[in-house]
Structure formats: C-alpha cells, structure tokens
PDB file of C-alpha atoms in Angstrom:
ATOM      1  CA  UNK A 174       0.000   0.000   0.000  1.00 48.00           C
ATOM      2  CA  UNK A 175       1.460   3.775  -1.151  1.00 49.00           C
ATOM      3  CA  UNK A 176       1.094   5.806   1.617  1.00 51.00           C
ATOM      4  CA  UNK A 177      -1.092   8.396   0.141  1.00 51.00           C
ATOM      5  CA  UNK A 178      -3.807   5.853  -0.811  1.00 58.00           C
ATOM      6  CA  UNK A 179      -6.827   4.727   1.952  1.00 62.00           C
ATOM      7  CA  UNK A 180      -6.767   0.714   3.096  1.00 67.00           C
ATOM      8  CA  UNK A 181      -9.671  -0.735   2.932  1.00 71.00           C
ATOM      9  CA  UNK A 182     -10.668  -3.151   5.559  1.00 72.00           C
ATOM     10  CA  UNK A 183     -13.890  -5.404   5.107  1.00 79.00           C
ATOM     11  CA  UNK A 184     -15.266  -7.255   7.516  1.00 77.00           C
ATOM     12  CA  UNK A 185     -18.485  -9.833   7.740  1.00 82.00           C
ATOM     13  CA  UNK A 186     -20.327 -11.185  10.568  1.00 82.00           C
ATOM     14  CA  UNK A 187     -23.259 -13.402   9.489  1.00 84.00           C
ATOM     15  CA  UNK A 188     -25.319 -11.720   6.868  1.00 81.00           C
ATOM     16  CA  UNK A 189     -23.858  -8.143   7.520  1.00 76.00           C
ATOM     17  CA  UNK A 190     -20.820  -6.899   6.077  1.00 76.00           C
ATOM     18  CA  UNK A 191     -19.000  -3.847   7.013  1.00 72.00           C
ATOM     19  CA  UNK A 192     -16.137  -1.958   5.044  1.00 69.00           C
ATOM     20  CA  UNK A 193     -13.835   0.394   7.507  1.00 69.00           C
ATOM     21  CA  UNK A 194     -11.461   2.929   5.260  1.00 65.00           C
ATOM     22  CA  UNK A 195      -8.306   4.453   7.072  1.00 63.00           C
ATOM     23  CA  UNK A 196      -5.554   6.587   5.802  1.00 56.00           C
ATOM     24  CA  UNK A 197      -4.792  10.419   4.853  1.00 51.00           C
ATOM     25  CA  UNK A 198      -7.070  12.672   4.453  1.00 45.00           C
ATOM     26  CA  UNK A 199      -8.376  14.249   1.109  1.00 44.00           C
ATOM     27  CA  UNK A 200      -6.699  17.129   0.453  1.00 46.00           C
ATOM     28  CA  UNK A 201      -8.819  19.550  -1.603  1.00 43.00           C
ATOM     29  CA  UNK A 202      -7.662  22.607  -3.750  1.00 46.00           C
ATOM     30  CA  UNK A 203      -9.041  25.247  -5.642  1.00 44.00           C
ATOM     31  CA  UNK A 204     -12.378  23.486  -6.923  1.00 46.00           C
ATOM     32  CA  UNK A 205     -13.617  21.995  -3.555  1.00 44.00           C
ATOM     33  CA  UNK A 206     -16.323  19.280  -3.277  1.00 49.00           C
ATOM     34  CA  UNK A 207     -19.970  20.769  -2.997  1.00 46.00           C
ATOM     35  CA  UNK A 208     -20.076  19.899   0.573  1.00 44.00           C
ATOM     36  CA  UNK A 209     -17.179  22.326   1.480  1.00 55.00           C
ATOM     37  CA  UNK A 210     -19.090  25.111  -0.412  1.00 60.00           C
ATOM     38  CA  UNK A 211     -22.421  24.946   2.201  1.00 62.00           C
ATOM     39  CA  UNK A 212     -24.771  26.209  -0.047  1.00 70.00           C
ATOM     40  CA  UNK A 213     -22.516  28.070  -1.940  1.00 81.00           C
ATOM     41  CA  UNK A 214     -21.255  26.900  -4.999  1.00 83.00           C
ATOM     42  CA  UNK A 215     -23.591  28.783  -7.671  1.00 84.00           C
ATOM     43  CA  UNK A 216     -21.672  32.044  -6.828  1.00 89.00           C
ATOM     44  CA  UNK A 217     -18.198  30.175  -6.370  1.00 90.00           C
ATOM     45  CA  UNK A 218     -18.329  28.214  -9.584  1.00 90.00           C
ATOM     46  CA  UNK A 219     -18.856  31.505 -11.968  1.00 92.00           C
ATOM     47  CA  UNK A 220     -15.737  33.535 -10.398  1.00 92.00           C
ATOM     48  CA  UNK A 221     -13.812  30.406 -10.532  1.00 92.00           C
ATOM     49  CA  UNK A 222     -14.635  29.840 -14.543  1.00 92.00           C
ATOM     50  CA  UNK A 223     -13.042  33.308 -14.338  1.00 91.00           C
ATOM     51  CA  UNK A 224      -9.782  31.903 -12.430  1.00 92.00           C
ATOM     52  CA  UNK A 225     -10.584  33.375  -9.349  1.00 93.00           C
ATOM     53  CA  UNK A 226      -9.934  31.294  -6.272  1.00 93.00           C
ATOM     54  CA  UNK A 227     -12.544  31.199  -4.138  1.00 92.00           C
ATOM     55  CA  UNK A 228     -13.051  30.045   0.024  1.00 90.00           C
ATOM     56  CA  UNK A 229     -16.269  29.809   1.670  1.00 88.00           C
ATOM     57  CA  UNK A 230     -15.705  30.437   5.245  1.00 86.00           C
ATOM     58  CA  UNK A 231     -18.401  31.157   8.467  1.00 81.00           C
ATOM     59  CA  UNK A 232     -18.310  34.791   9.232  1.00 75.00           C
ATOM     60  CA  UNK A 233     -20.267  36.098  12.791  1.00 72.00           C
ATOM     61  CA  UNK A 234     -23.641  35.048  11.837  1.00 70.00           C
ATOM     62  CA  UNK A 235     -23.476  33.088   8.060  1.00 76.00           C
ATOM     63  CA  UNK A 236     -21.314  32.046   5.419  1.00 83.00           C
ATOM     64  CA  UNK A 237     -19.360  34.395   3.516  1.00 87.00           C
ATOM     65  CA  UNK A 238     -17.740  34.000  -0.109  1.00 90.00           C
ATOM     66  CA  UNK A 239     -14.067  34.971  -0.473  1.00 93.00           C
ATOM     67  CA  UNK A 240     -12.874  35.700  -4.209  1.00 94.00           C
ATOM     68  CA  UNK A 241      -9.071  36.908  -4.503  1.00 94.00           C
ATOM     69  CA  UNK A 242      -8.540  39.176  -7.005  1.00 94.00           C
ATOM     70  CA  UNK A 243      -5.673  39.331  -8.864  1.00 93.00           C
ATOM     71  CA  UNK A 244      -4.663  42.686  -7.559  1.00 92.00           C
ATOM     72  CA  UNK A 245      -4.188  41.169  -4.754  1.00 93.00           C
ATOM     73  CA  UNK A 246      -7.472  42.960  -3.263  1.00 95.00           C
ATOM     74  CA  UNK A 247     -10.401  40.226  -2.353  1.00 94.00           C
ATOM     75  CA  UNK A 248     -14.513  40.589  -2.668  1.00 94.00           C
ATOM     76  CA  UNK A 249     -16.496  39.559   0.079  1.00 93.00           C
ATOM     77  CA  UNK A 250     -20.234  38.359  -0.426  1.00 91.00           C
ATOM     78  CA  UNK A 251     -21.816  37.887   2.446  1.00 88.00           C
ATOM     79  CA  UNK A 252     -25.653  37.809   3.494  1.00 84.00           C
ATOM     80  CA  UNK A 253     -26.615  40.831   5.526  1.00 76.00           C
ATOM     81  CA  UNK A 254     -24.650  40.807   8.467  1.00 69.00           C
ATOM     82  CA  UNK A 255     -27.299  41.178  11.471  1.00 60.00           C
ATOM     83  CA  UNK A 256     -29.533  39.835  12.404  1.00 58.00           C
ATOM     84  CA  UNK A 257     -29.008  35.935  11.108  1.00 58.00           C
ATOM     85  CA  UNK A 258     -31.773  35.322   9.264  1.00 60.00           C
ATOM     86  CA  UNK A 259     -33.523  32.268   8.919  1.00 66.00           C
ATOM     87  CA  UNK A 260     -32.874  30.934   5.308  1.00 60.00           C
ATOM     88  CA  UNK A 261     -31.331  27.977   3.184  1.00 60.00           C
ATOM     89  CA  UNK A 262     -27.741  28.172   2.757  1.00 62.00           C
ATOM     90  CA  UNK A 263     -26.662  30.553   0.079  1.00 64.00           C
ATOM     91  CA  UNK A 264     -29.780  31.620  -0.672  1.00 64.00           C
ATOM     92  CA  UNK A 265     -30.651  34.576   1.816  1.00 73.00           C
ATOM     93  CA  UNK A 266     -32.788  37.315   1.606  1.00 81.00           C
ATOM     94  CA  UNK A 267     -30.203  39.877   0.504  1.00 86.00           C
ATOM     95  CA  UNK A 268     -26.654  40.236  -0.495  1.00 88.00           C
ATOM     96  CA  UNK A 269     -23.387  42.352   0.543  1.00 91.00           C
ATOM     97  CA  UNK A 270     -20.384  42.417  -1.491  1.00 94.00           C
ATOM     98  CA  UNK A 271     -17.529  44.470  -0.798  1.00 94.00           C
ATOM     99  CA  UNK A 272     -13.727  44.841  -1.918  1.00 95.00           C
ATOM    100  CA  UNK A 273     -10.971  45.282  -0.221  1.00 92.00           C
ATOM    101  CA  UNK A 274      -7.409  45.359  -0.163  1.00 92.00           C
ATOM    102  CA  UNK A 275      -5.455  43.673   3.317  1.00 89.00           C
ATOM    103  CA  UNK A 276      -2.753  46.161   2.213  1.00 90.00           C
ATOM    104  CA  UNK A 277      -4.267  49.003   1.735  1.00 89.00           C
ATOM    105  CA  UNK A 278      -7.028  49.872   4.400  1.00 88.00           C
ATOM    106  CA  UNK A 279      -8.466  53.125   2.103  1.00 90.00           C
ATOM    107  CA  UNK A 280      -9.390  50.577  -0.711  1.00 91.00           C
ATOM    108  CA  UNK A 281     -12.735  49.559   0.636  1.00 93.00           C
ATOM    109  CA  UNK A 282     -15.907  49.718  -1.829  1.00 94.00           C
ATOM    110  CA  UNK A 283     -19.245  48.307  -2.186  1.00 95.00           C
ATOM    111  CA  UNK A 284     -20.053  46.526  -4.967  1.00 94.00           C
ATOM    112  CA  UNK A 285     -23.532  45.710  -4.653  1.00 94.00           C
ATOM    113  CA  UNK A 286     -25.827  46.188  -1.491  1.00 93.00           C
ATOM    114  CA  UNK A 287     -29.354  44.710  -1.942  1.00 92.00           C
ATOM    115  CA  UNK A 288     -30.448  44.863   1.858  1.00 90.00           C
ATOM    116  CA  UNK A 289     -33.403  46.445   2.160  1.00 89.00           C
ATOM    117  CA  UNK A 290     -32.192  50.268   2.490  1.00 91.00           C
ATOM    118  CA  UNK A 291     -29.303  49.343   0.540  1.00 93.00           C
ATOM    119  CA  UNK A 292     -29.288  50.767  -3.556  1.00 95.00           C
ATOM    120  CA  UNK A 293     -30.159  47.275  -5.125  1.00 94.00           C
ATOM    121  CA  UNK A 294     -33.062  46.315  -2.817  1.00 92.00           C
ATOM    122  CA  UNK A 295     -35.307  45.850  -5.383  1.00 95.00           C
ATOM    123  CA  UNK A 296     -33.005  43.139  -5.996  1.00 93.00           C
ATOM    124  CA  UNK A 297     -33.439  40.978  -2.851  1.00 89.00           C
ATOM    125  CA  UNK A 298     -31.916  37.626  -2.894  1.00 88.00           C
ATOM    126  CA  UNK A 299     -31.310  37.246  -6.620  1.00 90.00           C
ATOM    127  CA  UNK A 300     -28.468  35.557  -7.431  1.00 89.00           C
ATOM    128  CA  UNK A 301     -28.804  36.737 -11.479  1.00 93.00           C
ATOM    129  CA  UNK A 302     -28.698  40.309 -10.332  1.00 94.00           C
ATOM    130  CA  UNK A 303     -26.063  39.627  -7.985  1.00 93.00           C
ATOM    131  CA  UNK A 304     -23.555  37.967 -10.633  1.00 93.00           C
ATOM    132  CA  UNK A 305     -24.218  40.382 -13.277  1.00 94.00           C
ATOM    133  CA  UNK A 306     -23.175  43.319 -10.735  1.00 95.00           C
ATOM    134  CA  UNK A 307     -20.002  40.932 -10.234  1.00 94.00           C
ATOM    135  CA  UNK A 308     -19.240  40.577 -13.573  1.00 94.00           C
ATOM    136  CA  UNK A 309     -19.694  43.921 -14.481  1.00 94.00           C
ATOM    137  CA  UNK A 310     -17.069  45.501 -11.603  1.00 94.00           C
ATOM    138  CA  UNK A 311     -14.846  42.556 -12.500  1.00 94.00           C
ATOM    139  CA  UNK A 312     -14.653  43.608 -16.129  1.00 94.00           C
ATOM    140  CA  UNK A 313     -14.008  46.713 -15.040  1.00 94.00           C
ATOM    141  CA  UNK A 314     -11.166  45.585 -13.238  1.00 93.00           C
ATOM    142  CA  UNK A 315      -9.869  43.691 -16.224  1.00 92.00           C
ATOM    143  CA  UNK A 316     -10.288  40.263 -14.675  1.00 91.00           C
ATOM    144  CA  UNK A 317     -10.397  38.022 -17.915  1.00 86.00           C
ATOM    145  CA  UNK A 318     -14.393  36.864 -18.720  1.00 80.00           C
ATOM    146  CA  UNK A 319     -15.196  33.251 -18.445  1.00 65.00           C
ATOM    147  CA  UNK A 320     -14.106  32.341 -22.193  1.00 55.00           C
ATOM    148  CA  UNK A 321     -10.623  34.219 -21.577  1.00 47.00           C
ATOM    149  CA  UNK A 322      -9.691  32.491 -18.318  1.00 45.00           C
ATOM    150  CA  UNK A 323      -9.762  29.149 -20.810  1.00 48.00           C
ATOM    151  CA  UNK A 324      -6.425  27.200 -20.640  1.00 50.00           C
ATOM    152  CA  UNK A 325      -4.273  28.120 -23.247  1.00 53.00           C
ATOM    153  CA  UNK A 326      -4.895  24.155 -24.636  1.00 51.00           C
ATOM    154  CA  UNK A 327      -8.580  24.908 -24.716  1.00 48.00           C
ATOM    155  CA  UNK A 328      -8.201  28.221 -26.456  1.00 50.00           C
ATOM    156  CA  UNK A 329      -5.760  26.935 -29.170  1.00 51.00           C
ATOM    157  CA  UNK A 330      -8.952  23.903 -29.193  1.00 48.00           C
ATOM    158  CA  UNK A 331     -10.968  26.679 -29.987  1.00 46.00           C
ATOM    159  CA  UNK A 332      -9.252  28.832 -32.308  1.00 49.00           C
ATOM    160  CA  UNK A 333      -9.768  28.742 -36.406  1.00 50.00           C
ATOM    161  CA  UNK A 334      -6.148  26.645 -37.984  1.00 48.00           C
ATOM    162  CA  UNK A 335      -4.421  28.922 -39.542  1.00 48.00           C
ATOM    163  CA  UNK A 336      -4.304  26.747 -42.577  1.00 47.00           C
ATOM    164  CA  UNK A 337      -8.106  26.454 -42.807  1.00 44.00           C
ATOM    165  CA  UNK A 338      -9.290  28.897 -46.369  1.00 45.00           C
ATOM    166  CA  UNK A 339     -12.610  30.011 -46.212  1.00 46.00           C
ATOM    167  CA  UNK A 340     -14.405  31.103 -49.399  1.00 45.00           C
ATOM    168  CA  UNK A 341     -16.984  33.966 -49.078  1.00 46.00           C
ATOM    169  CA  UNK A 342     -19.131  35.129 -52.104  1.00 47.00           C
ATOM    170  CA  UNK A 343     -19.094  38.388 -53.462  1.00 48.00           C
ATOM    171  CA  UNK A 344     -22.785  38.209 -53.655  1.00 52.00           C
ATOM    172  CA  UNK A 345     -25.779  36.167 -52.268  1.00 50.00           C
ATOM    173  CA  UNK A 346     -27.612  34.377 -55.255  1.00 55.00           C
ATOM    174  CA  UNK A 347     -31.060  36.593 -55.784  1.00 57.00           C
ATOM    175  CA  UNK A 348     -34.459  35.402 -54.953  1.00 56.00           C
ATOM    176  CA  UNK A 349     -37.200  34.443 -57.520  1.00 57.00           C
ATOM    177  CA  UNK A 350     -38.888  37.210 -58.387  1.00 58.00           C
ATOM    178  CA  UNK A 351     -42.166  35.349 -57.741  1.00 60.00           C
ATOM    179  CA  UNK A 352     -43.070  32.233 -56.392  1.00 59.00           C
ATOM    180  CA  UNK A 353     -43.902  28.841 -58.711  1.00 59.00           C
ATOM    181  CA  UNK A 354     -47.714  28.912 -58.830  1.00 64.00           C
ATOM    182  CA  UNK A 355     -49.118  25.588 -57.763  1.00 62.00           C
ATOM    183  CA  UNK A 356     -51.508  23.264 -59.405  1.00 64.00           C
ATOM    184  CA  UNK A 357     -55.332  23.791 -58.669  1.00 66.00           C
ATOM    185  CA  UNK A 358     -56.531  22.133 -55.878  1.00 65.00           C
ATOM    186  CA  UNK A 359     -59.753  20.016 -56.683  1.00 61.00           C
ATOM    187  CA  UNK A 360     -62.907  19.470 -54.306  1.00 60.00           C
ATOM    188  CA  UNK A 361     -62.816  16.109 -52.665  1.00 58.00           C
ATOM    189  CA  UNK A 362     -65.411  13.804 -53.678  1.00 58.00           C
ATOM    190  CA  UNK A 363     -64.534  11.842 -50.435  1.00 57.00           C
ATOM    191  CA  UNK A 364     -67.408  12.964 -47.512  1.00 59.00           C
ATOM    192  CA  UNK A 365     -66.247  15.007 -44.891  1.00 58.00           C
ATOM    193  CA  UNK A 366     -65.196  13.003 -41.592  1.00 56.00           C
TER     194      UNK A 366
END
C-alpha cells in the first residue's frame, strides 16, 4: 500500500458486512467538493470559470464567499450581516459584497448592497442580479471573462487553424422574383369526416 492511498478493511459477521477505510485525508484545492461550499457553490463556480480562487468560510452570523482578485485585493459576499436570518444556505434574503485590499485599508468599496435600504433592494436575494453586478465591476477591473480564463490548450482547441481557407461570395444568389404557382386544388369527392 502507497502511503497516500486509503486501506480498505472489510469485515463480515453473518449476513452483515462492514467496510472500515483508514488513511490520509483528502486534500482539496481550488475546486472543492460541494459539501465544502455549504450552499454556496452557484456564486463560487462563476468567479472560478473566471480563475478566481474562491473560500467559503463562516463569518459572525453566516457564510461568507471569499474571491481573490488578482490585484491582490479580495470581494467579500456575504448575506446581511445582522440579524441571522432564517434561510437555506446561500440563498438569503439579501446580499453584501464588498472589496478590499489587506494592504491598503483606504481601498474599501461596495459593490452591490441589496439589503433592504441598501441601492439594489429591489433586488433581494437574486443571485442573477447579484452575478451580473459581479461581472460587471470585475470587467471593469480587467479580470479576464469566463471564455478568456480558458487554458491556453482549450483556447488553441478553440481557435480557427491557420491553414483552414474560407471562401466567401461576393454576392448572395437573388431570390425568384415570384413564387412557382401551384396546381389547382380540386374538391374532394370523399365525404367530410
């Protein structure tokens, strides 16, 4: 047995058969299992097709989302901070989500505030709103869109060869002037049904 690989020990007694694993845990990395998102993963999954890395940690009272920028500065999205609500996880009734920079305490701005005094109230919980205010500062910011943060193997996948020719027409064949007229339809002699 390697040591980074589980042993498997299986045991029976009678008609019941039990299966004991030991060895190191998992170690997880940038694109955890769902279970380490808690609730989370619809708004860590889109900033990580962007190749942001992304941490889901419990804040005082909820879950917040961590997304470093590559600035170095980091958003925060985070339900509203007080009171806890009652709600499912990631999926509250409104949404902080702030920037900051641990090196530079006057960088501190709010992206998108849809508590309910806040400017995107209207907005509530949604999570479409919420991403497309993301997107929007990130572009801003000149963090690469989904497509762009491609590998460079799935980009060169994508791209046209450069040996590929592609003929174009000068000019799109005209349409008939007028349409083939059809024969005459006769009555059916057939009763109606």
């Amino acid at each position: 047995m390697h040591a980074d690989q589980p042993l498997v020990t299986i045991q029976q007694e009678g008609s019941a058969i039990t299966a004991r694993t030991s060895g190191p845990l998992p170690q997880h990395g940038a694109a955890d299992p769902p279970e380490r998102e808690h609730g989370y993963g619809h708004l860590t999954a889109p900033l990580r097709r962007r190749g942001l890395e992304c941490t889901v940690e419990y804040g005082l009272s909820d879950y917040i989302v961590h997304a470093q920028l590559p600035d170095g500065s980091a958003l925060l999205i985070s339900p509203p901070r007080e009171p806890p609500t009652d709600h499912p996880p990631g999926h509250p009734e409104s949404w902080m989500v702030t920037r900051a920079h641990p090196d530079n305490s006057a960088l501190h701005e709010v992206l998108y505030d849809s508590e309910p005094d806040g400017p995107q109230a209207r907005h509530g919980g949604s999570i479409p709103n919420l991403l497309t205010a993301i997107d929007a500062r990130l572009d801003q910011l000149g963090v690469p869109r989904r497509a762009e943060a491609a590998s460079p193997r799935v980009g060169a996948a994508l791209a046209p060869s450069p040996s590929a020719q592609r003929t174009v027409q000068d000019r799109l064949p005209a349409a008939p002037a007028a349409r083939p007229k059809l024969p005459p339809t006769h009555p059916s002699s057939a009763p109606a049904r």
